[in-house]
Coordinates of C-alpha atoms and ligand atoms in Angstrom, one line a residue:
Chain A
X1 CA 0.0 0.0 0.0
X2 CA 1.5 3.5 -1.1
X3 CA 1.3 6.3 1.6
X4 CA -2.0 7.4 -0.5
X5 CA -4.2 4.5 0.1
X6 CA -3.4 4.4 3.4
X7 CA -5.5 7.0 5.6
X8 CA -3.3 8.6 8.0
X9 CA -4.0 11.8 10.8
X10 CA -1.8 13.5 12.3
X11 CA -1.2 13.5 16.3
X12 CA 0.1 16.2 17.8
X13 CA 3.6 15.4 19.9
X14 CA 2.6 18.3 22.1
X15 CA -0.5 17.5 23.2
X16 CA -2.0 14.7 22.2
X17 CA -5.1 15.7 19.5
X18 CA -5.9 13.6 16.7
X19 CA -6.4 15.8 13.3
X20 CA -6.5 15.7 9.6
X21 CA -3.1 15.7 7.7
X22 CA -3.4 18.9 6.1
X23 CA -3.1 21.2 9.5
X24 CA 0.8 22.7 9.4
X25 CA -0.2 23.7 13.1
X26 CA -2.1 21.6 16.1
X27 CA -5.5 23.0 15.6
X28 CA -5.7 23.0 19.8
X29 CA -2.1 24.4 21.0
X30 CA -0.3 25.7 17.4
X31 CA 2.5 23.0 17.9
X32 CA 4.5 21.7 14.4
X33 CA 5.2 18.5 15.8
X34 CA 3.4 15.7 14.6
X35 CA 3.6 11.9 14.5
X36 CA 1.3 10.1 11.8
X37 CA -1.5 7.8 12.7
X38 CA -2.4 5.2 10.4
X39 CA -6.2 3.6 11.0
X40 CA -7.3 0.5 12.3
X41 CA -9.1 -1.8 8.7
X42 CA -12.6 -1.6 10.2
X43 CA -14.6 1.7 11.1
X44 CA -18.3 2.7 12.3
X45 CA -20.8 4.4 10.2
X46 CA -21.7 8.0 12.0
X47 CA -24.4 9.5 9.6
X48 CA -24.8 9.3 5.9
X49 CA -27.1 10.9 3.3
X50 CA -27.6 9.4 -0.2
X51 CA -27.2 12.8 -2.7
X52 CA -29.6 12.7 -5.7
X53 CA -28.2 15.8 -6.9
X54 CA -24.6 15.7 -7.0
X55 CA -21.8 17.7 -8.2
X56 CA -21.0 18.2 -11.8
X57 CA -17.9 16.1 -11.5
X58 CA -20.4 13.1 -11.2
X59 CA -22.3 13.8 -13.9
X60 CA -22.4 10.4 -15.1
X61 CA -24.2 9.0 -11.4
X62 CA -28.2 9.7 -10.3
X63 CA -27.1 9.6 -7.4
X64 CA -24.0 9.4 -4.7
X65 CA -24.2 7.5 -1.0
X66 CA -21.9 9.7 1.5
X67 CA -20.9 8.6 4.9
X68 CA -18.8 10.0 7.2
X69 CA -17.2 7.2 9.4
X70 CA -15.0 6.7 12.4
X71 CA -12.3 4.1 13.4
X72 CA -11.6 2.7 16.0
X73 CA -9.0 4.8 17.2
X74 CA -10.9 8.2 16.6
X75 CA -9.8 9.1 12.7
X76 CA -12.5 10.5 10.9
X77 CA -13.4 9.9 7.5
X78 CA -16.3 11.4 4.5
X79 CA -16.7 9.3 1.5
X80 CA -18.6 7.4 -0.7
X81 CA -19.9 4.4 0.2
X82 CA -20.7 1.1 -1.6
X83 CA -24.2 0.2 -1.3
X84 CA -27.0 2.7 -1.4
X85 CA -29.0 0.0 0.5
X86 CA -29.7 -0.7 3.9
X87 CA -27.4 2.0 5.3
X88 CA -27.4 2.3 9.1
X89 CA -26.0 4.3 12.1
X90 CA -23.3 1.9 13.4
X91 CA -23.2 -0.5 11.2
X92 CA -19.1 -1.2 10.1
X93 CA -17.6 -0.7 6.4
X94 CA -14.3 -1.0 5.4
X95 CA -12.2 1.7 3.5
X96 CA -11.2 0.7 -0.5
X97 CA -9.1 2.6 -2.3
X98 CA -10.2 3.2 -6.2
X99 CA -10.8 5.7 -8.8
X100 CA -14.3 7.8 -8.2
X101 CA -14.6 10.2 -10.8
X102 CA -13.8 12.1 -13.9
X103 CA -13.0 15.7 -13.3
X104 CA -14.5 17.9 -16.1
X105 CA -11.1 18.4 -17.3
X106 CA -11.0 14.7 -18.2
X107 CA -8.5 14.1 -14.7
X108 CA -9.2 10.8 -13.3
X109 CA -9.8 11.3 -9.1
X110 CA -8.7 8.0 -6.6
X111 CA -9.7 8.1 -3.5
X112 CA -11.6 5.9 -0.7
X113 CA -15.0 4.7 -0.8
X114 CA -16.3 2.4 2.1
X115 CA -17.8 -0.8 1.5
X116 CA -20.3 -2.3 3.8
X117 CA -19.0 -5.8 5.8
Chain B
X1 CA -15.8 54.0 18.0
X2 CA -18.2 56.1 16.5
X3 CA -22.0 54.8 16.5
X4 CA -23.3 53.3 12.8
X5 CA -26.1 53.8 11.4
X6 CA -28.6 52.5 8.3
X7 CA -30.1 55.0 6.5
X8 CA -31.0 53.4 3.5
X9 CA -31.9 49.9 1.7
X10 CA -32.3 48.6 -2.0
X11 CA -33.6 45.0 -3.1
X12 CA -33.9 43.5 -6.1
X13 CA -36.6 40.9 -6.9
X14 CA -35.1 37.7 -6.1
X15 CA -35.4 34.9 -8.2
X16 CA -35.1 33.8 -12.0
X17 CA -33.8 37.0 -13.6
X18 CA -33.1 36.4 -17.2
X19 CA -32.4 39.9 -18.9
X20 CA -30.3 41.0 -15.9
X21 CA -26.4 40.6 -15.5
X22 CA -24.5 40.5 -12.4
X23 CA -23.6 44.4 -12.6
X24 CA -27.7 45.2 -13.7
X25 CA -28.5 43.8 -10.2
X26 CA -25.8 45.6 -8.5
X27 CA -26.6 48.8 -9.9
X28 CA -30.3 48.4 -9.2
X29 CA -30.0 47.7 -5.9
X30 CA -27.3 50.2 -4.9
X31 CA -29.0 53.5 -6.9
X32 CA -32.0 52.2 -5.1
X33 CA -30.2 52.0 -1.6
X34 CA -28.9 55.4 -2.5
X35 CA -32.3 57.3 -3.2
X36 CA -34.1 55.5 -0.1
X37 CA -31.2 57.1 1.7
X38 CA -31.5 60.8 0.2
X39 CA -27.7 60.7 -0.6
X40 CA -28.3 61.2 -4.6
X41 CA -26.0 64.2 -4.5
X42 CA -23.2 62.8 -1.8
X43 CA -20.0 61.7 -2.5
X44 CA -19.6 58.2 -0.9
X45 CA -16.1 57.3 1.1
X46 CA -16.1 53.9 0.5
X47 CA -18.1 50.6 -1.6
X48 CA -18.1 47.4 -0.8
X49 CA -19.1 44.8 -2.7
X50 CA -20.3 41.5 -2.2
X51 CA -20.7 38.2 -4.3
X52 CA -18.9 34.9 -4.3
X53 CA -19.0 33.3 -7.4
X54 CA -18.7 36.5 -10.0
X55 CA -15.5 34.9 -11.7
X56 CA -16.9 31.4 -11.5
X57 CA -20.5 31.8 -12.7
X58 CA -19.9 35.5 -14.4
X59 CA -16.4 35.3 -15.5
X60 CA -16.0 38.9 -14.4
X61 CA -13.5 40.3 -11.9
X62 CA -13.2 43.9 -10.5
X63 CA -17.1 43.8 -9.8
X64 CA -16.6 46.9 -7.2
X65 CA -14.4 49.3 -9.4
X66 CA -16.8 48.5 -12.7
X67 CA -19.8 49.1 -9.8
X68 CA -18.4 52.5 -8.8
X69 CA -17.7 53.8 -12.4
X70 CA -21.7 52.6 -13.4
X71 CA -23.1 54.5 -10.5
X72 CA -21.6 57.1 -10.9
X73 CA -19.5 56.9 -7.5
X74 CA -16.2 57.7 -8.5
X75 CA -13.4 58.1 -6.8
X76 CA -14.7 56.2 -3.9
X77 CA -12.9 53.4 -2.8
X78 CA -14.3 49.9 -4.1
X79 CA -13.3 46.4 -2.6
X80 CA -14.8 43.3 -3.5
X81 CA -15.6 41.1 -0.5
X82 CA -15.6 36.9 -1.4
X83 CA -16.5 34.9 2.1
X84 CA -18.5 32.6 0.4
X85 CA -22.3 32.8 1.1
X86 CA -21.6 35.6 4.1
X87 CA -19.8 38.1 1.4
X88 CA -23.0 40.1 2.2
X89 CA -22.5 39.7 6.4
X90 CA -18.3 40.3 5.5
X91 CA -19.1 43.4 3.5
X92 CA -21.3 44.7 6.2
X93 CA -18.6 44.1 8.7
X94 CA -16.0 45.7 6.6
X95 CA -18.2 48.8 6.4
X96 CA -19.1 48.8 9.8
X97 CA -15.4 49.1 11.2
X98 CA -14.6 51.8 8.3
X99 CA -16.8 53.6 10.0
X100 CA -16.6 53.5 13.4
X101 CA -12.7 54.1 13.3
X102 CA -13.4 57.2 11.6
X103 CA -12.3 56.6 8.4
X104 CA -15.1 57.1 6.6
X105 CA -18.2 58.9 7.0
X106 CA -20.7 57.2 4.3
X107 CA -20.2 53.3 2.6
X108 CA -22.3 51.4 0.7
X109 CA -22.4 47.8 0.9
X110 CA -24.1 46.0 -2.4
X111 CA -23.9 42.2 -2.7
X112 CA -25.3 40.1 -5.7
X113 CA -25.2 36.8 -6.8
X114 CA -26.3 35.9 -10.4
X115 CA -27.2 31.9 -10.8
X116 CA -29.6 30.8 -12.8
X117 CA -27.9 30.9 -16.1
X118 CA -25.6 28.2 -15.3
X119 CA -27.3 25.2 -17.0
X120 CA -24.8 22.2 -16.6
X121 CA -26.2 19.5 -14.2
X122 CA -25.0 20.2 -10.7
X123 CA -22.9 23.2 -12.0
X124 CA -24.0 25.2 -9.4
X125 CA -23.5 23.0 -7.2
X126 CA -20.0 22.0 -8.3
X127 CA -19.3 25.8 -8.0
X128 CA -20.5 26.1 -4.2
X129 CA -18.5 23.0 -2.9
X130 CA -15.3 24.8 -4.2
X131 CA -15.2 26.0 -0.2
X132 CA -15.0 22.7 1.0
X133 CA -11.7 21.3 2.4
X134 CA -10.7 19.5 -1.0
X135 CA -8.8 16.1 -0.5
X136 CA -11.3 15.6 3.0
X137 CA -14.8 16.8 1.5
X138 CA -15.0 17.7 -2.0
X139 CA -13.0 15.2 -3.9
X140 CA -15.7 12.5 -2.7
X141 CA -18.6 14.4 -4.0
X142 CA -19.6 16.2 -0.8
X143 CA -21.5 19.5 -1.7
X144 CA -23.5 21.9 0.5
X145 CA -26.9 19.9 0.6
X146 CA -25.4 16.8 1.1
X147 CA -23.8 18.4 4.4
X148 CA -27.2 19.3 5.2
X149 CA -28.5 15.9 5.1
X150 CA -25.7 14.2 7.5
X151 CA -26.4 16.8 10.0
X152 CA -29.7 16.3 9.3
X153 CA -29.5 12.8 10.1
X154 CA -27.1 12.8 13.0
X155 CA -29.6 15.9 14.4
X156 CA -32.7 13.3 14.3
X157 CA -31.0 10.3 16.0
X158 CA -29.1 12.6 18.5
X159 CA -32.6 14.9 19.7
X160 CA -34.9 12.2 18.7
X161 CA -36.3 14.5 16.5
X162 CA -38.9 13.5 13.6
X163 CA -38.0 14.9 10.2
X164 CA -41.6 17.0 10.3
X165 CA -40.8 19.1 12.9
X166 CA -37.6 20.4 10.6
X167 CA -39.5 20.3 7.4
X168 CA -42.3 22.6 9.4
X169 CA -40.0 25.5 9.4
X170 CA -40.0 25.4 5.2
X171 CA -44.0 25.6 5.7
X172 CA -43.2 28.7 7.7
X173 CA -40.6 30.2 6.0
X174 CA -43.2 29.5 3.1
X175 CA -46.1 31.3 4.5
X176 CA -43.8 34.6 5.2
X177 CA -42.3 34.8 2.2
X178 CA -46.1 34.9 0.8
X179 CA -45.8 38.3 2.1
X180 CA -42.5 39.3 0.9
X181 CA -42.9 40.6 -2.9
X182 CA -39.0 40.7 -3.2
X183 CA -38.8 36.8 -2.6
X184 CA -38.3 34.0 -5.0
X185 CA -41.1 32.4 -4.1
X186 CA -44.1 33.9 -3.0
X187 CA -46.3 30.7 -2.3
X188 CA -47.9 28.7 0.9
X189 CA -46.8 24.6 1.0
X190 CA -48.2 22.0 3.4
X191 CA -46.5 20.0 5.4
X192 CA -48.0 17.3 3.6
X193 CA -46.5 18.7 0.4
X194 CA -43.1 19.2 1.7
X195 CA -42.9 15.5 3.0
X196 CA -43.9 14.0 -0.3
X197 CA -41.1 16.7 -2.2
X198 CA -38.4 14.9 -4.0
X199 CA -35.5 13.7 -2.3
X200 CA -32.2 15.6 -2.6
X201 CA -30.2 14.6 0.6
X202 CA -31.6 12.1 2.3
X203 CA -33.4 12.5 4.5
X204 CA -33.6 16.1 3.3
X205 CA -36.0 16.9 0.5
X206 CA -36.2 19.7 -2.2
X207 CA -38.7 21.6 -0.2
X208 CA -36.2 21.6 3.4
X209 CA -33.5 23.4 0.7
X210 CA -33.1 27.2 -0.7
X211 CA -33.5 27.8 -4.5
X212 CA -31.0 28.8 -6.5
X213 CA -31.5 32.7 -7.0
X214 CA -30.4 35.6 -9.2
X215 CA -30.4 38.7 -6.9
X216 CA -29.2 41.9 -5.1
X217 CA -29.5 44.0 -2.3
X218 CA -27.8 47.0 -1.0
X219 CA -27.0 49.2 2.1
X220 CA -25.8 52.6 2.9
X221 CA -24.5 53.3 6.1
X222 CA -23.4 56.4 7.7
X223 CA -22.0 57.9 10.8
X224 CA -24.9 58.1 13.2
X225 CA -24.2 61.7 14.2
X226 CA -25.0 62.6 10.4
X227 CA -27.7 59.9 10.0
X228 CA -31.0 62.1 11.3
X229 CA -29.6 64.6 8.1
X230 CA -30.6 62.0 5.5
X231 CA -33.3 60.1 7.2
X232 CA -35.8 60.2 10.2
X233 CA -35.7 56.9 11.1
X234 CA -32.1 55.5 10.8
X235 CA -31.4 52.2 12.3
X236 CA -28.0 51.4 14.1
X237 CA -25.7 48.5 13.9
X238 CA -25.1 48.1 17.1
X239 CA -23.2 44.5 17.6
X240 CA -21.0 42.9 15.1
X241 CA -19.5 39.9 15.4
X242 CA -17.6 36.7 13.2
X243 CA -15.6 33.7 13.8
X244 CA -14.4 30.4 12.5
X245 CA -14.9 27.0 12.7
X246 CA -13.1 24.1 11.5
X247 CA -12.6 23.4 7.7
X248 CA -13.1 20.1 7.5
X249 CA -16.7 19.6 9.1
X250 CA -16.2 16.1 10.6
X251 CA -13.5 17.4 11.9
X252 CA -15.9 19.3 14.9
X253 CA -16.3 17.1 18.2
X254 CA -20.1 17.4 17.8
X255 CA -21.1 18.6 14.3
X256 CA -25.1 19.6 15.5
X257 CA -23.1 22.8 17.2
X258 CA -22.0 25.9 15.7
X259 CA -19.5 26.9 17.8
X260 CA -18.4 29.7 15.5
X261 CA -22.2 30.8 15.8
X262 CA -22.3 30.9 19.8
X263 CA -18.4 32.8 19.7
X264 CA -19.8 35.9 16.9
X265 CA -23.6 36.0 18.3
X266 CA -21.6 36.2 21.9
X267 CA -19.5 39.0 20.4
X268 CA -22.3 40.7 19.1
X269 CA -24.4 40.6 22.0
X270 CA -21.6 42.1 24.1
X271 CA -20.7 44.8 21.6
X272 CA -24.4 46.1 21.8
X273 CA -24.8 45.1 25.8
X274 CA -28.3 42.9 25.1
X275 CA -29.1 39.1 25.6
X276 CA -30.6 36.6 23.5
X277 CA -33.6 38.0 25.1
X278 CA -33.8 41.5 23.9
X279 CA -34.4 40.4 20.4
X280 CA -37.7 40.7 18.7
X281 CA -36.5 39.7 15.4
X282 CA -33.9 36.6 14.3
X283 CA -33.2 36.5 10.3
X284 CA -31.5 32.9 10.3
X285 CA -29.5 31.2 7.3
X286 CA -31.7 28.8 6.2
X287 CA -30.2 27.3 3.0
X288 CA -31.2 24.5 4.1
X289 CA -33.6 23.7 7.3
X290 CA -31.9 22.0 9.6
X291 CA -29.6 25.3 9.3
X292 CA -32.6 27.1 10.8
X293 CA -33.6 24.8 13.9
X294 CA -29.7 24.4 15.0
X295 CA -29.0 28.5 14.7
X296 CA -31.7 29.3 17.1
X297 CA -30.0 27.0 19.4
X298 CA -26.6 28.3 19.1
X299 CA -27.4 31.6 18.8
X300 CA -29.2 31.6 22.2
X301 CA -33.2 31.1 21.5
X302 CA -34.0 27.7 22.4
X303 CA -32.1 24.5 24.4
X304 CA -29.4 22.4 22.2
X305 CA -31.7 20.1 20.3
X306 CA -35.1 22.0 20.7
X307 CA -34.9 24.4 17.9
X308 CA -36.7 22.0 15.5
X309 CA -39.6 21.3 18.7
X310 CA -40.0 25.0 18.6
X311 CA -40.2 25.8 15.3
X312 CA -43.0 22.7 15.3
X313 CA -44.8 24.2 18.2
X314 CA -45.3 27.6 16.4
X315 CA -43.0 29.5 18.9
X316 CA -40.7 31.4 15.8
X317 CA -44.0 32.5 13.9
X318 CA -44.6 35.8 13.6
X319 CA -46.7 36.9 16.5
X320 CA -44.5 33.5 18.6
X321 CA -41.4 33.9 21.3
X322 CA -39.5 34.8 18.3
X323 CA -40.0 35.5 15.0
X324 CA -37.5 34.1 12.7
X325 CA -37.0 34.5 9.0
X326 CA -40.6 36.7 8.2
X327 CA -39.0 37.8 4.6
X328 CA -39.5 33.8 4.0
X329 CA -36.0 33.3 4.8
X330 CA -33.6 31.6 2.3
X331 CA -36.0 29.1 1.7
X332 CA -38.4 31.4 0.0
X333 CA -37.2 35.0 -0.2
X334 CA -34.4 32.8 -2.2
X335 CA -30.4 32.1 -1.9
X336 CA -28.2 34.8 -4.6
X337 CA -25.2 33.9 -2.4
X338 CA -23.2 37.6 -2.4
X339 CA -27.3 39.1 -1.6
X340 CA -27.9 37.0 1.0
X341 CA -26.2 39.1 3.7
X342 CA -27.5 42.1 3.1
X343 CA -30.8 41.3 2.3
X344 CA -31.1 39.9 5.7
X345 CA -30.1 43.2 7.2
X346 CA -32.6 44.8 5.3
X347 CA -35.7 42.8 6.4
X348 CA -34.3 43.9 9.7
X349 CA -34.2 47.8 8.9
X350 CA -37.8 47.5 7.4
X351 CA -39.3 45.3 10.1
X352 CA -38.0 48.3 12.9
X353 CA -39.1 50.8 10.7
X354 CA -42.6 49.3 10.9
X355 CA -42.5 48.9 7.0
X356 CA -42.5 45.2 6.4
X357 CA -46.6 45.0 6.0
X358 CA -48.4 42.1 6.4
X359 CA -45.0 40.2 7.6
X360 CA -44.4 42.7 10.4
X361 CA -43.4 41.6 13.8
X362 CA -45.0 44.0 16.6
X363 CA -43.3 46.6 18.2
X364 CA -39.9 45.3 16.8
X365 CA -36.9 47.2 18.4
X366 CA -34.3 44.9 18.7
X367 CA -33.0 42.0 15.4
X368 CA -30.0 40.1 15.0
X369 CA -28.9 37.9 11.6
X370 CA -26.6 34.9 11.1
X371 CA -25.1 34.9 7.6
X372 CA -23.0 31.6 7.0
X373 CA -19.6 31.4 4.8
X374 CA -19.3 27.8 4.3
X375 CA -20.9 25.2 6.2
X376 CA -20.4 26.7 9.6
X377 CA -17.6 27.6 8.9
X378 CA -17.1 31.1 9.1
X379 CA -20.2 32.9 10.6
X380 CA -21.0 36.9 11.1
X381 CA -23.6 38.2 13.2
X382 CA -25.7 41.7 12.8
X383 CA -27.2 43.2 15.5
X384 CA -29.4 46.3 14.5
X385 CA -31.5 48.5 17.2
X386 CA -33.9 51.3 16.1
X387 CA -32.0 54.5 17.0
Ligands
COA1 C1 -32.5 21.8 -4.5 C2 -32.0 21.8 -5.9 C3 -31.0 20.7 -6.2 C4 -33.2 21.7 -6.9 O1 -32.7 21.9 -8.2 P1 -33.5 21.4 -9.4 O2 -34.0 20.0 -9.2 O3 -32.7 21.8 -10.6 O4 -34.8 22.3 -9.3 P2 -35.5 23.1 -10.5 O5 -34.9 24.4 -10.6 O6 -35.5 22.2 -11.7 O7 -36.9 23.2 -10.0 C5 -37.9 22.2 -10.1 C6 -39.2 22.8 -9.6 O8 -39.2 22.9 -8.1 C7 -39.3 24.2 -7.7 N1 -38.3 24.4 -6.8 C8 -36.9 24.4 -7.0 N2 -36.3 24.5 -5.9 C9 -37.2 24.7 -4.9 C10 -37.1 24.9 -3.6 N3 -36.0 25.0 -3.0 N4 -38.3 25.0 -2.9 C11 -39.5 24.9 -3.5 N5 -39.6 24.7 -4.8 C12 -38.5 24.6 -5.5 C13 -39.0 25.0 -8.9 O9 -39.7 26.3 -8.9 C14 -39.5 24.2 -10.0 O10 -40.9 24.3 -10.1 P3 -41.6 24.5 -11.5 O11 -41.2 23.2 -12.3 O12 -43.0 24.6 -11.2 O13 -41.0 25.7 -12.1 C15 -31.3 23.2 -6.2 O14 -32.2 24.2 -6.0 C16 -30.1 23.4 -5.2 O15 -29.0 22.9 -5.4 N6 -30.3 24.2 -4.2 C17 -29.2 24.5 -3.2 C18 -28.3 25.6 -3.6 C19 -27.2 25.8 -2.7 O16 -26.5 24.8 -2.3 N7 -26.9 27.0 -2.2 C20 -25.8 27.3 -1.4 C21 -26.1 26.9 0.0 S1 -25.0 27.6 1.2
ZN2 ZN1 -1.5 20.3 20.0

C-alpha cells in the first residue's frame, strides 16, 4: 500500500489531539510536531445521506451515497460508500481505495469509498 | 468607536432573472439604496461589494471598481468582499469598522449573486462545494446539501427529533415569504407537500432546501451623528460579530453545534450590551432547514436540540417567542449567495421601521442575523436597534 491508500492523521507530539493531515499547526495548541497515525481496517458508520443531486464532477451518477465514518482509534473519514442500500448508524464498512470520478477536465480522481462488511 | 447607522436599503426581486447581468442587479440595488437614503447628490467614502461566485458563474472580476464607475461613485474606494455565502454579512462588517474608526463617513455595501444561467447539471453545485476542504470533503462528491443531510440525520437520531418538525420550518418560512414581494417564491406549502417533495439529501427533501437565486441587495450606512440629516428613522448597527470554525466539518467534536455561531452571536451581543432576550426579530440562514432549527439553538433562542420542537410548536412565527425568518428566509425569499447578507439586514431595517406589511413583527426594536460562509464555517452576526 503506497502512503495514499493508506489514511493517515496527524497527532500532535505536544499534546495529544488527533487531526486531519493537512493542519501545518495543532489546531488546539499551534504545535509543528506531529507523529502520523495510520487507522485501524474496520470503522463505524456515524451518519450518511444518499445525494440525488450531485456535483458536476459526477455527472455520469443519479445519485452518490456519502458517509462519514469513524475508526476505531478516533480518525475521521467522509466518503462514498458502496451500497445505497440498507445504510445504518453503526453499522461497520471498510475503507477501498479506487478511482471515483472524472473531473471535467478529463483528470481521473482516486480516492476511498467504504464498503459495507 | 463612532456609533453606525442604516439609513437606506435597496432590493432587487429575487429569483429567475433572465435579462439582468450581475452588474444590472448591482446597480439596481445600490441606486435604489442610494435614493431610499437621500444621498443622490453625496460623495460616498467607500463601496463594498459582495458576491462569491462572480468569476466562476460571471467570468468577471473587478465587480466593485466596474460598480463605482456605473453608478456614478467615482473616486470612492471599491473592494470586492468573497466569504463565500456571508460576502453580504463580510461586506457589512467591513463597512461597519470603516466607519466606526473614523475613516469614513458614508459606505455602501451592495452584494449580488447571479445563478440561474448556469445550465450544466450540478454546475452550481459544483461551483459552491469549491469552499469545502478539497482532498477531505470535495474530492468525494460532498456539496453543500449533502452536508445538510448528515447533519440532518445525525440531528434526528441525537434529539430524537422526527424529520416533520424540521420540514415545518420550510412551511413557515413559506407562508412569510407569501408576504414578501421581493422573494423568489411567494407561495404557501403544506406540510404534507413538503414531506412528499423529491428527495435531494436524504433525508432532506427539495422543499427543506433554498432555490438557487439571481439577486441583489444594498445598504448605505453612515455615521450616526450625520444619519438624522438624511433620514428620520435610521437604524443602528449596534453588535458585530464573526468567527471560524473548522474546515473540514467532521472534523468538529459534535457537528449539531455551531461553535463559530455561539463565539460571533456572543460577540455581538456584548458589543451592543443585550441578551438573547432582547431580540424581537432573528433573520436565520436557512439554506437548508436544519440550518434554521440548529441557529436558534446556538445563537441563544432555544435548548441544544429543541430548535426544530420549537419551530413545530409555532413559537418562531410571527406573533411566537420569536419570529424568525418573516421575509420567508432563504427558503423562499431565495439564496443569490453575495445578496444573502444584506438582504437579511434589510428585512431587519424595514421590520424596525414598521415597514415590512403584512410580515411585520410588533413593536420590533431589537434584530440580529446569522449569515453563514461555508458550512459553519465562518459565521458573522448583525445586530441592529432602532436609533
Ligand atoms: C434543490 C436543488 C438541487 C433543486 O434543483 P432542481 O432539481 O434543478 O430544481 P429546478 O430548478 O429544476 O426546480 C424544479 C421545480 O421545483 C421548484 N423548486 C426548486 N427549488 C425549490 C425549492 N428549494 N423550494 C421549493 N420549490 C423549489 C421550482 O420552482 C421548479 O418548479 P416548476 O417546475 O413549477 O418551475 C437546487 O435548488 C439546489 O441545489 N439548491 C441548493 C443551492 C445551494 O446549495 N446553495 C448554497 C447553500 S449555502
Ligand atoms: Zn497540540
Amino acid at each position: 500500500m503506497n502512503s495514499k491508500e493508506r489514511i493517515e492523521w496527524k497527532k500532535c507530539n505536544n499534546c495529544g489531539f488527533l487531526q486531519y493531515p493537512t493542519h501545518l499547526r495543532c489546531l488546539k495548541c499551534k504545535s509543528k510536531d506531529f507523529i502520523l497515525v495510520e487507522t485501524s481496517s474496520v470503522c463505524n458508520l456515524l451518519s450518511y445521506t444518499i445525494l440525488n443531486a450531485p456535483p458536476a464532477e459526477f455527472r455520469n451518477q443519479k445519485s452518490l451515497a456519502l458517509g462519514i465514518v469513524e475508526f476505531e482509534n478516533g480518525i475521521r473519514a467522509l466518503g462514498q460508500i458502496s451500497s445505497k442500500e440498507d445504510l445504518e448508524i453503526g453499522m461497520k464498512l471498510k475503507p477501498i481505495y479506487k478511482k471515483i470520478c472524472e473531473n471535467l477536465d478529463g483528470s481521473e480522481v482516486y480516492t476511498h469509498i467504504f464498503e459495507p462488511i | 468607536m463612532r456609533e453606525v447607522a442604516i439609513i437606506g436599503v435597496g432590493h432587487t426581486k429575487f429569483g429567475r432573472l433572465n435579462d439582468k447581468s450581475l452588474l444590472d442587479l448591482l446597480c439596481e440595488a445600490s441606486l435604489e439604496a442610494i435614493e431610499d437614503s437621500n444621498t443622490s447628490n453625496t460623495d460616498f467614502d467607500s463601496v463594498y461589494v459582495a458576491s462569491m461566485l462572480a468569476e466562476t458563474l460571471n467570468h468577471m472580476t473587478g465587480v466593485a471598481s466596474a460598480l463605482v464607475d456605473r453608478i456614478g461613485l467615482l473616486p470612492a474606494a471599491a473592494d470586492h468582499i468573497k466569504n463565500g455565502p456571508a460576502s453580504g454579512g463580510s461586506a457589512i462588517k467591513n463597512a461597519f469598522y470603516a466607519i466606526a474608526s473614523g475613516a469614513c463617513e458614508l459606505v455602501l455595501v451592495s452584494g449580488a449573486e447571479k445563478m440561474t444561467h448556469i445550465t450544466l447539471p450540478g454546475g452550481v453545485t459544483s461551483a459552491v462545494a469549491t469552499m469545502t476542504h478539497h482532498n477531505a470533503e470535495r474530492i468525494h462528491g460532498a456539496s453543500l446539501p449533502s452536508f445538510a443531510g448528515l447533519l440532518t440525520r445525525s440531528y434526528m437520531e441525537k434529539y430524537n427529533v422526527p424529520k416533520e418538525w424540521i420540514t415545518s420550518i420550510a412551511v413557515k418560512n413559506h407562508r412569510n415569504g407569501l408576504n414578501n414581494p421581493y422573494a423568489h417564491f411567494q407561495k404557501e406549502i403544506t406540510l404534507k407537500k413538503a414531506m412528499e417533495s423529491p428527495i435531494i439529501a436524504d433525508p432532506l427533501q427539495l422543499y427543506d432546501i433554498c432555490p438557487i437565486s439571481d439577486g441583489a441587495a444594498a445598504i448605505v450606512m453612515c455615521d450616526a451623528n450625520i444619519a438624522k440629516k438624511y433620514c428620520d428613522s435610521p437604524i443602528l448597527i449596534t453588535g458585530v460579530g464573526q468567527a471560524t470554525d473548522t474546515h473540514i466539518i467532521y472534523e468538529r467534536e459534535d457537528v449539531t453545534v455551531l461553535n463559530a455561531l455561539r463565539i460571533c452571536s456572543k460577540q455581538a451581543y456584548d458589543m451592543a450590551k443585550k441578551t438573547p432576550n432582547d431580540i424581537d426579530v432573528f433573520e436565520a440562514h436557512d439554506a437548508f432547514t436544519i440550518l434554521e432549527a440548529i441557529q436558534s439553538e446556538d445563537i441563544g433562542f432555544f435548548k441544544k436540540g429543541e430548535g426544530a420542537k420549537a419551530a413545530h410548536e409555532g413559537l418562531t412565527e410571527i406573533g411566537g417567542k420569536i419570529p424568525i425568518n418573516p421575509s420567508g428566509g432563504l427558503k423562499a425569499r431565495g439564496h443569490p449567495l453575495g445578496a444573502t447578507g444584506v438582504a437579511q439586514v434589510i428585512e431587519l431595517v424595514w421590520q424596525l421601521r414598521g415597514e415590512a406589511g403584512k410580515r411585520q413583527v410588533a413593536d420590533a426594536d431589537t434584530g440580529i442575523t446569522c449569515n453563514f460562509g461555508g458550512f459553519g464555517n465562518n459565521i458573522v452576526s448583525i445586530l441592529v436597534e432602532r436609533m
